[in-house]
Amino acid sequence: MSETTSRTYLERYAEREARLSFRLDTCFDHVVVVPAYDEDSSLLDGLETACGEHAGKALIVLVVNCAEDAEGDAALRTAELVANLRAQASSEEQKSKVPPIYLLRIRSLWVLLVDRASPAFQLPPKEGVGLARRIGCDIALRLGAEGFIRSPWIASTDADALLPTDYFDTLTAQLPTASAILFPFAHTPPATDATESSGKSPEAIFQATLLLECSLRYLVLGLHSAGSPYAFHTIGSTLSISRRTYAEVRGFPRLLAGEDFHILNKLAKVGPIRRVASTPIRIRSRISERTPFGTGKSVFSLLNSDAEVPAASRQPRAFYHPTVFAALRLWHGLLADLALRPEANAWEQAEPHGVPAHLVGALSALWNDKSLRSQLENALRQRKTPEQRLSHVFTQFDALSGVQLIRRLNEACPPLEWQEALRLAPFIEPGLGSRSLADWAEQLRSQEAQLPREIGPTCFRQMS
């Protein structure tokens, strides 16, 4: 079934780079896909430790990319990266001319360099990291299907990531029963030259990044407390995907940003998402405007949240109010009751403890939406067991639906300053006295490590 799914995807949906007929002269144990836009050749430094021969032979599929409407200097720097990498190589074999693809040996690394940055081969306007990841993963899928990659996993990371030594050992130990693997992560201080273009100190950049990291962990812990089967991080640099499920969900979406969120939302519906306990991936703190949103862009907004930045673009130093997650927990309870006891009136039996009246009213209006109820009830009639119905209802009300509801509740219950939110949230273990952002980040990491290893709506089907 998996071979048929992969073959169908490669024939009908894969990007043209994956349909090229080039072959490799050797087989690789692992593959990792890295998109690169406006980077320099030092990006390989973060991959070298993990890709050493101790873990088996690893192939880096490096998609150097730039859209046709990219800013001029960034486009020039990205095109120069292709030339710089080729100049560093001790050996080079061209595998394709349109677009140019080279197999390079750079120090101890094997790099399959895909040139989508040179003027004649740039990506279409308004397309970026999503398409670049898709190109790289499509190539990895095809090489795996043809026996050139032994691992059943397609690893994904970014140019600002420092992969640990045990990265591929950890991946090898995972059975491909999960649809995707999520590695733990932590941000590190930026390089000392990070102030050259931004005018901000490395410490300021690091503190802003830690605040964003804390907000991401607060969100995941809040989702877990609310009973969401989508309480996991969606960070492209920490993700590995089963070849089978990558083809099943038809690959990465071609988005300028958020492609990691959307593919994980789909992957969770076809198999569990597994969090692994391993050495964290270290992500360099930095300012970035490579994508319209994301950590780097949010750090930029945080550091420039003054009069020179439009109000709509500023990143607030505040987290969702804890009662938003209490309301979300109530909503998830209603959905579960609908699935497990379709004949009961879930709303009448709901117990909205800790949920303000105005949020209860917002949920009541949503619950009584005839279109939503009809859609859910009609679908549930086709599922025979309670476990199937529970899995299905949370497949319908997915991660995107959850985000939309949180934003709706957030409008009715404004966020709190981050210190106050962390102090009041019942799902956050209490801190002791005055705490730095670094202390909070470490505590939240530790609390996250206690969460269930596998998550997703398909896990409901495994209930006894």
One Martini backbone bead per residue (centre of mass of N, CA, C, O) as a GRO file, in nm:
protein
  464
    1MET     BB    1   0.057   0.062  -0.021
    2SER     BB    2   0.300   0.258   0.007
    3GLU     BB    3   0.414   0.223  -0.280
    4THR     BB    4   0.159   0.321  -0.424
    5THR     BB    5   0.142   0.600  -0.294
    6SER     BB    6   0.421   0.702  -0.386
    7ARG     BB    7   0.383   0.661  -0.690
    8THR     BB    8   0.137   0.844  -0.721
    9TYR     BB    9   0.266   1.101  -0.619
   10LEU     BB   10   0.509   1.114  -0.817
   11GLU     BB   11   0.326   1.117  -1.079
   12ARG     BB   12   0.103   1.360  -0.989
   13TYR     BB   13   0.243   1.575  -0.746
   14ALA     BB   14   0.522   1.618  -0.790
   15GLU     BB   15   0.790   1.774  -0.846
   16ARG     BB   16   1.006   1.798  -1.109
   17GLU     BB   17   1.268   1.711  -0.958
   18ALA     BB   18   1.143   1.413  -0.893
   19ARG     BB   19   1.129   1.338  -1.222
   20LEU     BB   20   1.405   1.298  -1.253
   21SER     BB   21   1.660   1.055  -1.375
   22PHE     BB   22   1.857   1.062  -1.165
   23ARG     BB   23   2.142   0.910  -1.011
   24LEU     BB   24   2.312   0.722  -0.774
   25ASP     BB   25   2.626   0.561  -0.675
   26THR     BB   26   2.492   0.555  -0.387
   27CYS     BB   27   2.397   0.477  -0.064
   28PHE     BB   28   2.182   0.593   0.199
   29ASP     BB   29   2.072   0.608   0.529
   30HIS     BB   30   2.013   0.923   0.509
   31VAL     BB   31   1.785   1.219   0.517
   32VAL     BB   32   1.810   1.584   0.473
   33VAL     BB   33   1.612   1.880   0.462
   34VAL     BB   34   1.720   2.212   0.328
   35PRO     BB   35   1.635   2.532   0.331
   36ALA     BB   36   1.774   2.828   0.142
   37TYR     BB   37   1.764   3.181   0.236
   38ASP     BB   38   1.980   3.411   0.292
   39GLU     BB   39   2.260   3.256   0.315
   40ASP     BB   40   2.544   3.091   0.428
   41SER     BB   41   2.791   2.839   0.434
   42SER     BB   42   2.765   2.796   0.755
   43LEU     BB   43   2.513   2.604   0.761
   44LEU     BB   44   2.684   2.332   0.770
   45ASP     BB   45   2.780   2.333   1.067
   46GLY     BB   46   2.497   2.226   1.192
   47LEU     BB   47   2.536   1.928   1.031
   48GLU     BB   48   2.812   1.780   1.081
   49THR     BB   49   2.776   1.617   1.341
   50ALA     BB   50   2.528   1.440   1.247
   51CYS     BB   51   2.674   1.361   0.947
   52GLY     BB   52   2.848   1.159   1.042
   53GLU     BB   53   2.964   0.830   1.006
   54HIS     BB   54   2.855   0.712   1.282
   55ALA     BB   55   2.537   0.721   1.156
   56GLY     BB   56   2.602   0.711   0.877
   57LYS     BB   57   2.498   0.784   0.563
   58ALA     BB   58   2.440   1.125   0.465
   59LEU     BB   59   2.192   1.327   0.300
   60ILE     BB   60   2.187   1.657   0.173
   61VAL     BB   61   1.904   1.848   0.085
   62LEU     BB   62   1.974   2.153  -0.080
   63VAL     BB   63   1.749   2.431  -0.111
   64VAL     BB   64   1.827   2.689  -0.305
   65ASN     BB   65   1.622   2.985  -0.266
   66CYS     BB   66   1.426   3.216  -0.488
   67ALA     BB   67   1.221   3.458  -0.561
   68GLU     BB   68   1.135   3.677  -0.812
   69ASP     BB   69   1.031   3.898  -0.568
   70ALA     BB   70   1.285   3.946  -0.434
   71GLU     BB   71   1.512   4.101  -0.279
   72GLY     BB   72   1.799   4.193  -0.428
   73ASP     BB   73   2.023   4.125  -0.216
   74ALA     BB   74   1.914   3.847  -0.135
   75ALA     BB   75   1.930   3.724  -0.417
   76LEU     BB   76   2.236   3.755  -0.450
   77ARG     BB   77   2.325   3.593  -0.199
   78THR     BB   78   2.188   3.327  -0.284
   79ALA     BB   79   2.340   3.284  -0.550
   80GLU     BB   80   2.624   3.284  -0.413
   81LEU     BB   81   2.591   3.023  -0.251
   82VAL     BB   82   2.619   2.828  -0.481
   83ALA     BB   83   2.910   2.908  -0.558
   84ASN     BB   84   3.043   2.861  -0.280
   85LEU     BB   85   2.980   2.558  -0.253
   86ARG     BB   86   3.123   2.468  -0.512
   87ALA     BB   87   3.405   2.580  -0.425
   88GLN     BB   88   3.427   2.383  -0.165
   89ALA     BB   89   3.436   2.139  -0.329
   90SER     BB   90   3.606   1.829  -0.391
   91SER     BB   91   3.336   1.740  -0.540
   92GLU     BB   92   3.152   1.711  -0.865
   93GLU     BB   93   2.807   1.629  -0.976
   94GLN     BB   94   2.598   1.656  -1.237
   95LYS     BB   95   2.238   1.577  -1.251
   96SER     BB   96   2.130   1.865  -1.355
   97LYS     BB   97   2.014   2.153  -1.555
   98VAL     BB   98   1.678   2.143  -1.516
   99PRO     BB   99   1.762   2.215  -1.272
  100PRO     BB  100   2.032   2.258  -1.096
  101ILE     BB  101   2.217   1.959  -0.992
  102TYR     BB  102   2.439   1.870  -0.716
  103LEU     BB  103   2.702   1.656  -0.616
  104LEU     BB  104   2.863   1.710  -0.307
  105ARG     BB  105   3.189   1.740  -0.150
  106ILE     BB  106   3.195   1.869   0.189
  107ARG     BB  107   3.409   1.747   0.345
  108SER     BB  108   3.198   1.517   0.520
  109LEU     BB  109   2.980   1.598   0.308
  110TRP     BB  110   2.666   1.526   0.149
  111VAL     BB  111   2.545   1.730  -0.130
  112LEU     BB  112   2.229   1.811  -0.265
  113LEU     BB  113   2.216   2.066  -0.496
  114VAL     BB  114   1.948   2.299  -0.537
  115ASP     BB  115   1.889   2.536  -0.798
  116ARG     BB  116   1.652   2.812  -0.701
  117ALA     BB  117   1.833   3.110  -0.747
  118SER     BB  118   1.891   3.146  -1.014
  119PRO     BB  119   1.742   3.347  -1.240
  120ALA     BB  120   1.627   3.093  -1.424
  121PHE     BB  121   1.527   2.926  -1.125
  122GLN     BB  122   1.321   3.065  -0.981
  123LEU     BB  123   1.066   3.114  -0.799
  124PRO     BB  124   0.772   3.198  -0.779
  125PRO     BB  125   0.583   3.426  -0.682
  126LYS     BB  126   0.504   3.390  -0.347
  127GLU     BB  127   0.733   3.170  -0.308
  128GLY     BB  128   0.897   2.934  -0.075
  129VAL     BB  129   0.954   2.729   0.180
  130GLY     BB  130   0.732   2.528   0.101
  131LEU     BB  131   0.845   2.458  -0.181
  132ALA     BB  132   1.130   2.383  -0.094
  133ARG     BB  133   1.052   2.146   0.084
  134ARG     BB  134   0.900   1.990  -0.131
  135ILE     BB  135   1.131   1.942  -0.323
  136GLY     BB  136   1.318   1.792  -0.124
  137CYS     BB  137   1.111   1.567  -0.035
  138ASP     BB  138   1.051   1.456  -0.315
  139ILE     BB  139   1.336   1.361  -0.369
  140ALA     BB  140   1.359   1.177  -0.120
  141LEU     BB  141   1.126   0.992  -0.197
  142ARG     BB  142   1.242   0.891  -0.467
  143LEU     BB  143   1.510   0.778  -0.354
  144GLY     BB  144   1.369   0.579  -0.163
  145ALA     BB  145   1.198   0.422  -0.377
  146GLU     BB  146   1.488   0.344  -0.535
  147GLY     BB  147   1.710   0.275  -0.288
  148PHE     BB  148   1.904   0.533  -0.190
  149ILE     BB  149   1.726   0.523   0.078
  150ARG     BB  150   1.683   0.353   0.381
  151SER     BB  151   1.515   0.532   0.529
  152PRO     BB  152   1.172   0.602   0.632
  153TRP     BB  153   1.286   0.896   0.669
  154ILE     BB  154   1.219   1.253   0.650
  155ALA     BB  155   1.422   1.503   0.716
  156SER     BB  156   1.381   1.830   0.884
  157THR     BB  157   1.534   2.155   0.840
  158ASP     BB  158   1.752   2.435   0.916
  159ALA     BB  159   2.001   2.681   0.892
  160ASP     BB  160   1.968   2.747   1.227
  161ALA     BB  161   2.051   2.453   1.294
  162LEU     BB  162   2.168   2.224   1.559
  163LEU     BB  163   2.259   1.911   1.534
  164PRO     BB  164   2.286   1.634   1.698
  165THR     BB  165   2.469   1.351   1.722
  166ASP     BB  166   2.189   1.165   1.780
  167TYR     BB  167   1.984   1.213   1.551
  168PHE     BB  168   1.991   0.942   1.375
  169ASP     BB  169   1.973   0.743   1.606
  170THR     BB  170   1.693   0.828   1.696
  171LEU     BB  171   1.550   0.773   1.425
  172THR     BB  172   1.623   0.469   1.397
  173ALA     BB  173   1.457   0.388   1.669
  174GLN     BB  174   1.202   0.444   1.498
  175LEU     BB  175   0.904   0.345   1.431
  176PRO     BB  176   0.684   0.366   1.136
  177THR     BB  177   0.397   0.432   1.302
  178ALA     BB  178   0.444   0.712   1.267
  179SER     BB  179   0.406   1.009   1.085
  180ALA     BB  180   0.581   1.174   1.305
  181ILE     BB  181   0.870   1.355   1.425
  182LEU     BB  182   0.965   1.522   1.736
  183PHE     BB  183   1.201   1.733   1.842
  184PRO     BB  184   1.369   1.878   2.059
  185PHE     BB  185   1.418   2.227   2.175
  186ALA     BB  186   1.652   2.516   2.163
  187HIS     BB  187   1.769   2.826   2.220
  188THR     BB  188   2.038   3.031   2.115
  189PRO     BB  189   2.260   3.241   2.091
  190PRO     BB  190   2.386   3.457   1.893
  191ALA     BB  191   2.593   3.580   1.701
  192THR     BB  192   2.815   3.844   1.739
  193ASP     BB  193   2.726   3.958   1.433
  194ALA     BB  194   2.404   4.028   1.466
  195THR     BB  195   2.433   4.359   1.459
  196GLU     BB  196   2.511   4.458   1.175
  197SER     BB  197   2.202   4.483   1.050
  198SER     BB  198   2.007   4.545   1.312
  199GLY     BB  199   2.127   4.703   1.582
  200LYS     BB  200   2.123   4.462   1.778
  201SER     BB  201   2.181   4.286   2.042
  202PRO     BB  202   2.233   3.966   2.126
  203GLU     BB  203   2.070   3.980   2.393
  204ALA     BB  204   1.808   4.097   2.276
  205ILE     BB  205   1.757   3.867   2.079
  206PHE     BB  206   1.750   3.637   2.289
  207GLN     BB  207   1.517   3.744   2.468
  208ALA     BB  208   1.305   3.751   2.245
  209THR     BB  209   1.325   3.447   2.178
  210LEU     BB  210   1.250   3.337   2.458
  211LEU     BB  211   0.969   3.456   2.458
  212LEU     BB  212   0.871   3.295   2.213
  213GLU     BB  213   0.927   3.018   2.331
  214CYS     BB  214   0.737   3.046   2.575
  215SER     BB  215   0.479   3.086   2.405
  216LEU     BB  216   0.485   2.806   2.269
  217ARG     BB  217   0.478   2.638   2.533
  218TYR     BB  218   0.222   2.757   2.650
  219LEU     BB  219   0.039   2.661   2.424
  220VAL     BB  220   0.086   2.355   2.447
  221LEU     BB  221   0.003   2.333   2.748
  222GLY     BB  222  -0.280   2.451   2.705
  223LEU     BB  223  -0.379   2.237   2.505
  224HIS     BB  224  -0.342   1.998   2.691
  225SER     BB  225  -0.539   2.102   2.916
  226ALA     BB  226  -0.781   2.100   2.684
  227GLY     BB  227  -0.757   1.819   2.515
  228SER     BB  228  -0.573   1.836   2.272
  229PRO     BB  229  -0.453   1.651   1.981
  230TYR     BB  230  -0.262   1.936   1.904
  231ALA     BB  231  -0.021   1.937   2.138
  232PHE     BB  232   0.215   2.067   1.929
  233HIS     BB  233   0.478   2.140   1.753
  234THR     BB  234   0.540   2.364   1.447
  235ILE     BB  235   0.864   2.289   1.344
  236GLY     BB  236   1.061   2.242   1.069
  237SER     BB  237   1.348   2.181   1.232
  238THR     BB  238   1.193   1.918   1.411
  239LEU     BB  239   1.123   1.731   1.156
  240SER     BB  240   0.988   1.401   1.078
  241ILE     BB  241   0.889   1.191   0.796
  242SER     BB  242   0.711   0.961   0.669
  243ARG     BB  243   0.700   0.846   0.359
  244ARG     BB  244   0.414   0.740   0.357
  245THR     BB  245   0.268   1.004   0.476
  246TYR     BB  246   0.372   1.212   0.282
  247ALA     BB  247   0.215   1.096   0.040
  248GLU     BB  248  -0.071   1.087   0.168
  249VAL     BB  249  -0.066   1.426   0.210
  250ARG     BB  250   0.089   1.559  -0.038
  251GLY     BB  251   0.280   1.722   0.108
  252PHE     BB  252   0.390   2.020   0.101
  253PRO     BB  253   0.289   2.327   0.106
  254ARG     BB  254   0.279   2.627  -0.099
  255LEU     BB  255   0.423   2.834   0.128
  256LEU     BB  256   0.560   3.112   0.289
  257ALA     BB  257   0.415   2.997   0.553
  258GLY     BB  258   0.310   2.731   0.767
  259GLU     BB  259   0.379   2.444   0.646
  260ASP     BB  260   0.422   2.285   0.913
  261PHE     BB  261   0.141   2.309   1.029
  262HIS     BB  262  -0.024   2.183   0.787
  263ILE     BB  263   0.116   1.905   0.773
  264LEU     BB  264   0.064   1.820   1.071
  265ASN     BB  265  -0.242   1.832   1.055
  266LYS     BB  266  -0.249   1.593   0.852
  267LEU     BB  267  -0.070   1.376   0.991
  268ALA     BB  268  -0.249   1.341   1.252
  269LYS     BB  269  -0.487   1.191   1.073
  270VAL     BB  270  -0.288   0.921   0.990
  271GLY     BB  271  -0.107   0.954   1.258
  272PRO     BB  272   0.099   0.969   1.497
  273ILE     BB  273   0.263   1.196   1.703
  274ARG     BB  274   0.613   1.191   1.791
  275ARG     BB  275   0.787   1.236   2.086
  276VAL     BB  276   1.123   1.275   2.158
  277ALA     BB  277   1.397   1.161   2.359
  278SER     BB  278   1.657   1.400   2.331
  279THR     BB  279   1.871   1.585   2.205
  280PRO     BB  280   1.853   1.897   2.135
  281ILE     BB  281   1.778   2.126   1.916
  282ARG     BB  282   1.963   2.401   1.805
  283ILE     BB  283   1.853   2.743   1.783
  284ARG     BB  284   1.924   3.026   1.644
  285SER     BB  285   1.924   3.343   1.722
  286ARG     BB  286   1.720   3.565   1.510
  287ILE     BB  287   1.670   3.786   1.266
  288SER     BB  288   1.376   3.776   1.039
  289GLU     BB  289   1.234   3.822   0.682
  290ARG     BB  290   1.178   3.554   0.511
  291THR     BB  291   0.898   3.558   0.650
  292PRO     BB  292   0.580   3.678   0.743
  293PHE     BB  293   0.616   3.449   0.964
  294GLY     BB  294   0.756   3.375   1.280
  295THR     BB  295   1.019   3.386   1.480
  296GLY     BB  296   1.199   3.593   1.333
  297LYS     BB  297   0.969   3.800   1.287
  298SER     BB  298   0.886   3.829   1.586
  299VAL     BB  299   1.154   3.937   1.685
  300PHE     BB  300   1.150   4.189   1.517
  301SER     BB  301   0.887   4.303   1.641
  302LEU     BB  302   0.980   4.314   1.936
  303LEU     BB  303   1.236   4.507   1.875
  304ASN     BB  304   1.008   4.714   1.710
  305SER     BB  305   0.784   4.808   1.940
  306ASP     BB  306   0.718   5.096   1.796
  307ALA     BB  307   0.651   5.371   1.604
  308GLU     BB  308   0.797   5.237   1.341
  309VAL     BB  309   0.572   5.022   1.388
  310PRO     BB  310   0.303   4.892   1.304
  311ALA     BB  311   0.058   4.778   1.503
  312ALA     BB  312  -0.015   4.516   1.330
  313SER     BB  313   0.311   4.417   1.351
  314ARG     BB  314   0.315   4.368   1.643
  315GLN     BB  315   0.456   4.197   1.921
  316PRO     BB  316   0.326   4.094   2.196
  317ARG     BB  317   0.394   4.081   2.558
  318ALA     BB  318   0.171   3.834   2.536
  319PHE     BB  319  -0.069   3.604   2.653
  320TYR     BB  320  -0.297   3.401   2.677
  321HIS     BB  321  -0.559   3.359   2.851
  322PRO     BB  322  -0.631   3.098   3.057
  323THR     BB  323  -0.947   3.094   2.996
  324VAL     BB  324  -0.924   2.998   2.705
  325PHE     BB  325  -0.853   2.699   2.788
  326ALA     BB  326  -1.107   2.647   2.950
  327ALA     BB  327  -1.297   2.684   2.708
  328LEU     BB  328  -1.164   2.466   2.531
  329ARG     BB  329  -1.224   2.234   2.724
  330LEU     BB  330  -1.528   2.256   2.702
  331TRP     BB  331  -1.544   2.207   2.396
  332HIS     BB  332  -1.409   1.928   2.394
  333GLY     BB  333  -1.624   1.797   2.577
  334LEU     BB  334  -1.858   1.831   2.380
  335LEU     BB  335  -1.736   1.663   2.151
  336ALA     BB  336  -1.702   1.401   2.311
  337ASP     BB  337  -2.001   1.364   2.385
  338LEU     BB  338  -2.105   1.348   2.097
  339ALA     BB  339  -1.940   1.086   2.031
  340LEU     BB  340  -2.015   0.898   2.290
  341ARG     BB  341  -2.324   1.058   2.323
  342PRO     BB  342  -2.542   1.134   2.083
  343GLU     BB  343  -2.820   1.128   2.259
  344ALA     BB  344  -2.720   1.356   2.417
  345ASN     BB  345  -2.715   1.673   2.593
  346ALA     BB  346  -2.425   1.828   2.627
  347TRP     BB  347  -2.491   2.119   2.712
  348GLU     BB  348  -2.670   2.060   2.965
  349GLN     BB  349  -2.412   1.886   3.101
  350ALA     BB  350  -2.231   2.109   3.127
  351GLU     BB  351  -1.924   2.233   3.310
  352PRO     BB  352  -1.821   2.576   3.340
  353HIS     BB  353  -1.557   2.578   3.498
  354GLY     BB  354  -1.376   2.880   3.483
  355VAL     BB  355  -1.586   3.014   3.280
  356PRO     BB  356  -1.682   3.282   3.152
  357ALA     BB  357  -1.982   3.391   3.044
  358HIS     BB  358  -1.887   3.514   2.767
  359LEU     BB  359  -1.755   3.242   2.672
  360VAL     BB  360  -2.003   3.067   2.691
  361GLY     BB  361  -2.161   3.227   2.481
  362ALA     BB  362  -1.970   3.175   2.243
  363LEU     BB  363  -2.003   2.864   2.251
  364SER     BB  364  -2.310   2.851   2.219
  365ALA     BB  365  -2.320   2.974   1.936
  366LEU     BB  366  -2.147   2.751   1.807
  367TRP     BB  367  -2.314   2.499   1.893
  368ASN     BB  368  -2.584   2.629   1.738
  369ASP     BB  369  -2.467   2.581   1.472
  370LYS     BB  370  -2.614   2.419   1.217
  371SER     BB  371  -2.387   2.350   1.025
  372LEU     BB  372  -2.193   2.218   1.223
  373ARG     BB  373  -2.382   2.004   1.346
  374SER     BB  374  -2.457   1.862   1.083
  375GLN     BB  375  -2.173   1.779   1.001
  376LEU     BB  376  -2.109   1.605   1.250
  377GLU     BB  377  -2.359   1.416   1.264
  378ASN     BB  378  -2.339   1.289   0.983
  379ALA     BB  379  -2.055   1.170   1.023
  380LEU     BB  380  -2.109   0.997   1.285
  381ARG     BB  381  -2.312   0.789   1.157
  382GLN     BB  382  -2.058   0.636   1.005
  383ARG     BB  383  -1.972   0.554   1.298
  384LYS     BB  384  -1.966   0.284   1.520
  385THR     BB  385  -1.762   0.365   1.733
  386PRO     BB  386  -1.655   0.569   1.978
  387GLU     BB  387  -1.359   0.589   1.877
  388GLN     BB  388  -1.426   0.671   1.589
  389ARG     BB  389  -1.588   0.926   1.662
  390LEU     BB  390  -1.367   1.072   1.820
  391SER     BB  391  -1.160   1.084   1.594
  392HIS     BB  392  -1.344   1.232   1.387
  393VAL     BB  393  -1.416   1.495   1.540
  394PHE     BB  394  -1.095   1.570   1.560
  395THR     BB  395  -1.065   1.587   1.250
  396GLN     BB  396  -1.263   1.813   1.201
  397PHE     BB  397  -1.152   1.942   1.471
  398ASP     BB  398  -0.870   2.095   1.425
  399ALA     BB  399  -0.597   2.291   1.446
  400LEU     BB  400  -0.724   2.523   1.286
  401SER     BB  401  -0.987   2.541   1.447
  402GLY     BB  402  -0.847   2.599   1.717
  403VAL     BB  403  -0.714   2.865   1.640
  404GLN     BB  404  -0.974   3.014   1.565
  405LEU     BB  405  -1.102   2.991   1.848
  406ILE     BB  406  -0.882   3.129   2.012
  407ARG     BB  407  -0.909   3.402   1.866
  408ARG     BB  408  -1.201   3.447   1.943
  409LEU     BB  409  -1.156   3.435   2.253
  410ASN     BB  410  -0.937   3.659   2.265
  411GLU     BB  411  -1.136   3.894   2.199
  412ALA     BB  412  -1.308   3.834   2.474
  413CYS     BB  413  -1.005   3.773   2.618
  414PRO     BB  414  -0.757   3.933   2.691
  415PRO     BB  415  -0.441   3.940   2.726
  416LEU     BB  416  -0.142   3.883   2.905
  417GLU     BB  417   0.116   3.932   3.055
  418TRP     BB  418   0.350   3.694   3.073
  419GLN     BB  419   0.389   3.682   3.380
  420GLU     BB  420   0.087   3.660   3.454
  421ALA     BB  421   0.017   3.409   3.292
  422LEU     BB  422   0.222   3.216   3.432
  423ARG     BB  423   0.104   3.263   3.722
  424LEU     BB  424  -0.215   3.184   3.657
  425ALA     BB  425  -0.174   2.926   3.519
  426PRO     BB  426  -0.274   2.600   3.600
  427PHE     BB  427  -0.066   2.454   3.376
  428ILE     BB  428   0.161   2.596   3.542
  429GLU     BB  429   0.425   2.569   3.712
  430PRO     BB  430   0.539   2.714   3.976
  431GLY     BB  431   0.731   2.968   4.063
  432LEU     BB  432   1.028   3.118   4.218
  433GLY     BB  433   0.996   3.411   4.219
  434SER     BB  434   1.218   3.565   4.039
  435ARG     BB  435   1.227   3.526   3.680
  436SER     BB  436   1.376   3.441   3.409
  437LEU     BB  437   1.351   3.352   3.090
  438ALA     BB  438   1.547   3.114   3.111
  439ASP     BB  439   1.402   2.977   3.346
  440TRP     BB  440   1.128   2.943   3.211
  441ALA     BB  441   1.221   2.781   2.968
  442GLU     BB  442   1.327   2.539   3.132
  443GLN     BB  443   1.063   2.468   3.275
  444LEU     BB  444   0.888   2.422   3.020
  445ARG     BB  445   1.059   2.196   2.906
  446SER     BB  446   1.019   2.002   3.145
  447GLN     BB  447   0.710   1.989   3.127
  448GLU     BB  448   0.694   1.884   2.835
  449ALA     BB  449   0.851   1.609   2.887
  450GLN     BB  450   0.573   1.488   3.032
  451LEU     BB  451   0.435   1.435   2.790
  452PRO     BB  452   0.303   1.257   2.571
  453ARG     BB  453   0.449   1.089   2.308
  454GLU     BB  454   0.162   1.050   2.181
  455ILE     BB  455  -0.036   1.221   1.925
  456GLY     BB  456  -0.373   1.239   1.823
  457PRO     BB  457  -0.671   1.132   1.684
  458THR     BB  458  -0.573   0.829   1.637
  459CYS     BB  459  -0.539   0.749   1.942
  460PHE     BB  460  -0.841   0.686   2.001
  461ARG     BB  461  -0.840   0.402   1.851
  462GLN     BB  462  -0.662   0.268   2.101
  463MET     BB  463  -0.886   0.236   2.277
  464SER     BB  464  -1.055   0.015   2.509
   0.00000   0.00000   0.00000
